[in-house]
Short mmCIF file of C-alpha atoms in Angstrom, two decimals:
data_model
loop_
_atom_site.label_atom_id
_atom_site.label_comp_id
_atom_site.label_asym_id
_atom_site.label_seq_id
_atom_site.Cartn_x
_atom_site.Cartn_y
_atom_site.Cartn_z
CA GLY A 244 -37.12 34.53 -63.92
CA GLU A 245 -34.43 32.66 -65.79
CA GLY A 246 -36.84 32.04 -68.68
CA SER A 247 -37.60 35.70 -69.11
CA GLY A 248 -39.64 36.17 -72.22
CA MET A 249 -38.92 32.77 -73.72
CA LYS A 250 -41.83 30.89 -75.26
CA VAL A 251 -41.43 27.11 -75.47
CA LEU A 252 -43.78 24.76 -77.30
CA VAL A 253 -43.88 21.35 -75.71
CA VAL A 254 -45.34 18.73 -78.00
CA GLY A 255 -46.31 15.39 -76.50
CA ALA A 256 -47.21 17.39 -73.39
CA THR A 257 -49.53 14.74 -72.00
CA GLY A 258 -46.93 11.95 -72.04
CA LEU A 259 -44.73 11.01 -69.10
CA LEU A 260 -41.79 13.29 -70.10
CA GLY A 261 -43.88 16.09 -71.64
CA GLN A 262 -46.00 16.58 -68.50
CA HIS A 263 -42.88 16.98 -66.35
CA VAL A 264 -41.18 19.29 -68.87
CA VAL A 265 -44.22 21.62 -68.88
CA LEU A 266 -44.29 21.62 -65.02
CA GLU A 267 -40.53 22.31 -64.80
CA LEU A 268 -40.61 25.16 -67.34
CA ARG A 269 -43.57 26.83 -65.67
CA ARG A 270 -41.89 26.41 -62.26
CA ARG A 271 -39.02 28.44 -63.76
CA GLY A 272 -41.33 31.14 -65.07
CA VAL A 273 -40.97 30.09 -68.69
CA GLU A 274 -44.03 30.40 -70.93
CA ALA A 275 -44.79 26.79 -71.92
CA ILE A 276 -47.39 25.97 -74.51
CA ALA A 277 -48.66 22.43 -73.84
CA SER A 278 -49.70 20.60 -77.02
CA SER A 279 -50.58 17.01 -77.80
CA ARG A 280 -53.06 14.94 -79.76
CA SER A 281 -55.36 14.70 -76.77
CA LEU A 282 -55.12 18.51 -76.48
CA GLY A 283 -56.21 18.92 -80.05
CA LEU A 284 -53.16 18.99 -82.29
CA ASP A 285 -52.32 15.81 -84.25
CA LEU A 286 -48.70 16.21 -85.26
CA ARG A 287 -49.24 13.81 -88.18
CA ASP A 288 -51.41 16.45 -89.85
CA GLN A 289 -48.93 18.68 -91.75
CA ALA A 290 -51.30 21.60 -92.43
CA ALA A 291 -52.52 21.70 -88.81
CA VAL A 292 -48.94 21.73 -87.52
CA ARG A 293 -47.94 24.55 -89.87
CA ASP A 294 -50.89 26.64 -88.73
CA ALA A 295 -50.37 25.99 -85.02
CA VAL A 296 -46.62 26.70 -85.06
CA ALA A 297 -47.17 29.83 -87.10
CA ALA A 298 -49.72 31.09 -84.63
CA TRP A 299 -47.65 30.26 -81.59
CA GLN A 300 -44.24 31.51 -82.90
CA PRO A 301 -42.24 29.59 -80.24
CA ASP A 302 -38.60 30.37 -79.43
CA ALA A 303 -37.96 26.65 -78.85
CA ILE A 304 -39.76 23.37 -79.36
CA MET A 305 -39.44 20.40 -77.01
CA ASN A 306 -40.15 17.36 -79.16
CA CYS A 307 -41.53 14.99 -76.48
CA ALA A 308 -44.13 13.48 -78.77
CA CYS A 309 -43.80 9.86 -79.72
CA LEU A 310 -45.82 6.80 -80.42
CA GLY A 311 -44.19 4.10 -78.36
CA GLY A 312 -44.71 1.62 -75.60
CA SER A 313 -43.45 -1.74 -74.48
CA VAL A 314 -41.29 -3.92 -76.66
CA HIS A 315 -44.42 -6.00 -77.36
CA PHE A 316 -46.33 -2.91 -78.43
CA VAL A 317 -43.71 -1.62 -80.87
CA MET A 318 -43.26 -5.03 -82.47
CA LYS A 319 -46.98 -5.52 -82.93
CA HIS A 320 -47.53 -1.99 -84.33
CA ALA A 321 -44.24 -1.63 -86.22
CA ALA A 322 -45.66 0.20 -89.25
CA ASP A 323 -47.70 2.61 -87.20
CA VAL A 324 -44.74 3.35 -84.95
CA ILE A 325 -42.23 4.17 -87.68
CA ASP A 326 -44.83 6.12 -89.70
CA ALA A 327 -46.13 8.29 -86.83
CA ASN A 328 -42.77 9.08 -85.29
CA THR A 329 -41.08 10.03 -88.53
CA ARG A 330 -44.06 12.02 -89.84
CA MET A 331 -44.41 13.96 -86.56
CA THR A 332 -40.78 15.07 -86.65
CA LEU A 333 -40.84 15.97 -90.33
CA ASN A 334 -43.92 18.10 -89.81
CA LEU A 335 -42.43 19.91 -86.83
CA TYR A 336 -39.28 20.83 -88.77
CA ASP A 337 -41.30 21.75 -91.83
CA ALA A 338 -43.40 24.10 -89.73
CA ALA A 339 -40.46 25.54 -87.74
CA VAL A 340 -38.37 26.36 -90.85
CA ARG A 341 -41.18 28.68 -92.08
CA LEU A 342 -40.92 31.01 -89.07
CA LYS A 343 -39.02 34.25 -89.52
CA VAL A 344 -37.03 33.50 -86.34
CA ARG A 345 -36.43 29.75 -86.38
CA PRO A 346 -36.85 28.02 -83.04
CA LEU A 347 -34.35 25.73 -81.36
CA ILE A 348 -35.63 22.17 -81.48
CA VAL A 349 -34.75 19.82 -78.60
CA ASN A 350 -35.15 16.11 -79.29
CA PRO A 351 -34.96 13.63 -76.43
CA LEU A 352 -33.89 10.37 -78.14
CA ALA A 353 -34.53 6.92 -76.68
CA ASN A 354 -31.31 4.98 -76.35
CA CYS A 355 -32.81 1.80 -77.69
CA SER A 356 -31.69 3.49 -80.95
CA TYR A 357 -28.14 2.41 -80.13
CA SER A 358 -26.36 -0.15 -82.31
CA GLU A 359 -26.47 -3.66 -80.84
CA ALA A 360 -22.68 -3.93 -81.32
CA GLY A 361 -20.25 -3.03 -78.52
CA GLU A 362 -20.38 -3.65 -74.80
CA LEU A 363 -20.67 0.04 -73.92
CA GLN A 364 -22.98 2.71 -75.31
CA VAL A 365 -20.42 5.23 -76.57
CA GLU A 366 -21.73 8.13 -78.61
CA ASP A 367 -19.33 7.68 -81.59
CA GLN A 368 -20.55 4.11 -81.96
CA TRP A 369 -24.26 4.98 -81.72
CA LEU A 370 -24.93 4.19 -85.39
CA ASP A 371 -22.37 1.39 -85.91
CA GLY A 372 -24.78 -1.30 -86.93
CA PRO A 373 -28.49 -2.08 -86.64
CA VAL A 374 -30.71 -1.61 -83.58
CA HIS A 375 -31.95 -4.67 -81.65
CA GLU A 376 -34.58 -6.41 -83.82
CA SER A 377 -37.24 -6.08 -81.10
CA VAL A 378 -37.18 -2.30 -81.64
CA THR A 379 -36.71 -2.08 -85.38
CA SER A 380 -39.59 0.39 -85.68
CA PHE A 381 -38.97 2.61 -82.71
CA GLY A 382 -35.15 2.53 -82.77
CA ASN A 383 -34.97 3.50 -86.47
CA ALA A 384 -37.65 6.19 -86.13
CA THR A 385 -35.50 7.60 -83.30
CA ARG A 386 -32.38 7.63 -85.51
CA MET A 387 -34.42 9.34 -88.19
CA LYS A 388 -35.07 12.26 -85.81
CA TYR A 389 -31.36 12.86 -85.74
CA PHE A 390 -31.03 12.65 -89.58
CA ILE A 391 -33.92 15.07 -90.06
CA ALA A 392 -32.29 17.49 -87.60
CA LYS A 393 -28.96 17.12 -89.35
CA CYS A 394 -30.39 17.77 -92.82
CA TYR A 395 -32.33 20.87 -91.60
CA ALA A 396 -29.09 22.13 -90.05
CA GLU A 397 -27.22 21.60 -93.33
CA GLN A 398 -29.74 23.31 -95.63
CA HIS A 399 -31.45 25.80 -93.30
CA MET A 400 -28.96 26.25 -90.42
CA MET A 401 -31.71 25.20 -88.03
CA ARG A 402 -30.34 24.46 -84.56
CA SER A 403 -31.24 21.23 -82.77
CA ILE A 404 -30.09 19.64 -79.51
CA ASN A 405 -30.26 15.86 -79.39
CA LEU A 406 -30.04 13.98 -76.13
CA LEU A 407 -29.90 10.18 -75.78
CA ALA A 408 -31.57 8.81 -72.64
CA GLY A 409 -33.12 5.60 -71.49
CA GLY A 410 -34.98 4.05 -68.57
CA LEU A 411 -37.31 6.97 -67.81
CA PHE A 412 -39.76 6.43 -64.99
CA GLY A 413 -41.75 8.45 -62.55
CA PRO A 414 -45.20 9.76 -61.56
CA LEU A 415 -47.86 10.76 -64.17
CA ASP A 416 -47.19 7.84 -66.52
CA HIS A 417 -50.02 6.31 -68.56
CA LEU A 418 -51.93 3.66 -66.61
CA GLU A 419 -52.34 1.35 -69.59
CA ASP A 420 -49.92 -1.60 -69.44
CA HIS A 421 -48.62 -1.43 -72.96
CA LYS A 422 -47.99 2.30 -72.87
CA LEU A 423 -46.18 2.27 -69.55
CA HIS A 424 -42.43 2.82 -69.29
CA ALA A 425 -40.84 -0.39 -68.04
CA ILE A 426 -40.06 0.64 -64.47
CA ASP A 427 -43.38 2.32 -63.90
CA GLY A 428 -45.08 -0.80 -65.22
CA LEU A 429 -43.29 -2.95 -62.65
CA ILE A 430 -44.04 -0.55 -59.77
CA LEU A 431 -47.69 -0.43 -60.82
CA ARG A 432 -48.04 -4.22 -61.08
CA VAL A 433 -46.56 -4.65 -57.63
CA ILE A 434 -49.11 -2.13 -56.28
CA ARG A 435 -51.95 -3.94 -58.03
CA ALA A 436 -50.78 -7.30 -56.65
CA LYS A 437 -50.69 -5.81 -53.12
CA LEU A 438 -54.16 -4.25 -53.44
CA ALA A 439 -55.54 -7.50 -54.73
CA ASN A 440 -53.75 -9.51 -52.03
CA ALA A 441 -52.39 -11.64 -54.84
CA PRO A 442 -50.11 -14.47 -53.60
CA SER A 443 -47.67 -13.97 -56.45
CA LEU A 444 -46.72 -11.57 -59.23
CA ASN A 445 -45.72 -12.60 -62.71
CA ILE A 446 -42.58 -11.07 -64.24
CA TRP A 447 -42.46 -11.17 -68.05
CA GLY A 448 -39.39 -13.16 -69.15
CA THR A 449 -36.49 -14.15 -66.93
CA GLY A 450 -36.20 -10.85 -65.07
CA THR A 451 -32.45 -10.76 -65.64
CA PRO A 452 -32.24 -8.05 -68.34
CA VAL A 453 -30.80 -4.88 -66.92
CA ARG A 454 -32.70 -1.61 -67.29
CA GLU A 455 -31.30 1.86 -66.95
CA CYS A 456 -33.12 3.91 -64.37
CA PHE A 457 -33.59 7.64 -65.01
CA PHE A 458 -36.05 9.63 -62.92
CA VAL A 459 -38.20 11.65 -65.29
CA LYS A 460 -38.06 14.81 -63.11
CA ASP A 461 -34.28 14.79 -63.44
CA PHE A 462 -34.52 14.70 -67.26
CA ALA A 463 -37.10 17.49 -67.24
CA ARG A 464 -34.70 19.67 -65.24
CA LEU A 465 -31.87 19.00 -67.69
CA LEU A 466 -34.12 19.72 -70.71
CA ALA A 467 -35.07 23.06 -69.13
CA ASP A 468 -31.37 23.77 -68.46
CA VAL A 469 -30.24 23.26 -72.08
CA LEU A 470 -32.62 25.99 -73.33
CA SER A 471 -30.43 28.69 -71.88
CA MET A 472 -27.07 27.07 -72.69
CA ASP A 473 -25.21 27.68 -75.94
CA LEU A 474 -24.55 24.06 -76.78
CA ASP A 475 -23.67 22.49 -80.08
CA LEU A 476 -25.32 19.09 -79.60
CA LEU A 477 -26.60 18.26 -83.06
CA TYR A 478 -24.81 14.94 -82.76
CA PRO A 479 -26.30 13.56 -79.54
CA ILE A 480 -24.74 12.94 -76.14
CA ASN A 481 -25.74 10.31 -73.60
CA VAL A 482 -27.62 11.83 -70.65
CA SER A 483 -27.13 9.25 -67.95
CA GLN A 484 -25.79 8.61 -64.49
CA ASN A 485 -25.08 5.08 -65.77
CA PHE A 486 -27.25 3.48 -63.10
CA ALA A 487 -29.01 0.27 -64.04
CA LEU A 488 -30.80 -2.55 -62.24
CA SER A 489 -32.16 -5.92 -63.38
CA VAL A 490 -35.88 -6.26 -63.73
CA ASN A 491 -35.82 -8.55 -60.66
CA GLU A 492 -33.94 -5.96 -58.61
CA ILE A 493 -36.48 -3.27 -59.61
CA ALA A 494 -39.38 -5.56 -58.67
CA GLN A 495 -37.74 -6.33 -55.29
CA THR A 496 -37.25 -2.64 -54.57
CA ALA A 497 -40.93 -1.97 -55.52
CA LYS A 498 -42.02 -4.84 -53.25
CA ARG A 499 -40.12 -3.37 -50.31
CA ILE A 500 -41.40 0.19 -50.90
CA VAL A 501 -45.01 -0.87 -51.38
CA GLY A 502 -44.92 -3.57 -48.65
CA TYR A 503 -46.01 -6.39 -50.96
CA GLU A 504 -45.36 -9.78 -49.35
CA GLY A 505 -46.12 -12.13 -52.30
CA THR A 506 -43.58 -14.03 -54.40
CA LEU A 507 -42.24 -13.24 -57.84
CA GLU A 508 -42.92 -15.78 -60.60
CA HIS A 509 -41.48 -15.70 -64.10
CA ASP A 510 -43.57 -16.05 -67.25
CA LEU A 511 -41.04 -17.41 -69.75
CA SER A 512 -43.52 -17.29 -72.70
CA TYR A 513 -42.41 -13.61 -72.92
CA ARG A 514 -39.11 -13.03 -74.69
CA ASP A 515 -36.56 -10.90 -72.87
CA GLY A 516 -35.90 -7.56 -74.55
CA ALA A 517 -32.34 -6.43 -75.16
CA SER A 518 -30.17 -6.43 -72.11
CA VAL A 519 -29.15 -2.83 -71.60
CA LYS A 520 -25.48 -2.00 -71.78
CA ALA A 521 -23.34 0.28 -69.67
CA VAL A 522 -23.41 3.90 -70.82
CA ASP A 523 -20.39 6.06 -71.41
CA ASN A 524 -21.42 9.36 -69.84
CA ARG A 525 -18.06 11.24 -69.84
CA ARG A 526 -19.18 13.81 -72.43
CA PHE A 527 -22.31 14.52 -70.44
CA ARG A 528 -20.30 14.89 -67.24
CA SER A 529 -17.87 17.34 -68.86
CA LEU A 530 -20.71 19.50 -70.13
CA PHE A 531 -22.91 19.30 -66.99
CA PRO A 532 -20.42 18.87 -64.14
CA GLY A 533 -22.84 20.10 -61.49
CA PHE A 534 -25.86 18.10 -62.47
CA THR A 535 -27.21 15.83 -59.72
CA PHE A 536 -29.51 12.82 -60.03
CA THR A 537 -32.26 11.80 -57.59
CA ASP A 538 -31.47 8.66 -55.55
CA PHE A 539 -33.32 5.63 -57.03
CA GLU A 540 -35.00 4.52 -53.79
CA GLU A 541 -36.26 8.02 -53.19
CA ALA A 542 -37.48 8.42 -56.80
CA ALA A 543 -39.15 4.99 -56.81
CA GLY A 544 -40.74 5.80 -53.44
CA GLU A 545 -42.20 9.05 -54.68
CA THR A 546 -43.47 7.32 -57.80
CA ALA A 547 -45.12 4.46 -55.90
CA GLU A 548 -46.69 6.86 -53.39
CA LEU A 549 -48.36 8.87 -56.19
CA TYR A 550 -49.62 5.73 -57.94
CA LEU A 551 -51.04 4.44 -54.62
CA GLN A 552 -52.79 7.78 -54.33
CA ALA A 553 -54.15 7.53 -57.87
CA PHE A 554 -55.65 4.10 -57.04
CA ALA A 555 -57.15 5.40 -53.83
CA ASP A 556 -58.83 8.23 -55.80
CA GLN A 557 -60.28 5.96 -58.46
#
C-alpha cells in the first residue's frame, strides 16, 4: 500500500482525533501503533516514554495526545492543562531525539492558540499578542508545542509538521460533557433531549458565538496524507475550509437531523467563549489543491446516527 513499511506511533490514540487517525492509517495499510494513557502509556512519565519509543522505533509520531475539554474545563483546571500538555510534548521530543533514525513528528495544533488581535486568522499573525483569556492554559500550551518543535529543529535538525485546526467534531468522541468537542456536545445534548422527550434544551450562553466546523475524518485523512509528502511546515499552516456556524445554527441543524421538536432556551449564566474568526486558508489551498471536505449536513448526520446507535446499545 501507500504506507509500505512505514511505522507510525499515534499517541492520544483513544481521543476523538487519535481514534480516527489510527483507523485511517490502517485503512491505508500503514502500521499504526495506538498508544494512550488508557492503553498503558502515560506521556507525562519521561522514563516510560523513552523506553516505549526506543522499543517501537517509529518512523513518525502523530502527537494527538492532549489534556483539554470545554472552555469551562480548561479554566477550572488551568495548571493541570498547561503542565500535562507541555510535559507530554517535551517527553515525546526527548524520546524521539534519542533514536538513531529520528522520526518525523506531526503536531495538530488547536487554533484557539491564535492571538486575539485581528479579524482574520492569518498564519503570520498567529503569535501577534495573547490568546483569549478563557484559554490561557490550553492556548499557551499549544503554542509551546510549536516552540519545542522549533528548538529541536534548531539544535537536532528534527523535522516536525505543525497544522492549525479548529472545530473538530465527529463520531467516537468522549461521552462526558466536559471532555466533548463543542459540536459533538451540542449534537449529543439534542439527542438526549429527544430521548427524554424534554420540552426544551438549554444552550450555554447566548448561542451567537461562531464555531468552525471540521469533520474529524477529513482531518485524519489529511494527517495521513502529510506523512508521505515532503513538506516544510515547521511554522504551522491553517487547515480549514473556513466554514463556521453559530452555536444556534449548529443546534438547529442537530434538531432537524435528530427530529427533536422542543425549543431552544439560553442559559446566560454561562459566559460566551471567544467568537471564532474567519480563517485565511490560502496557504493550505496552495499546498493541498485537491483536498475535499465532507459536507456539514452529511457529517453531522453520520455523527448523530452513530451517537443514537451508541445510546441504543447502552
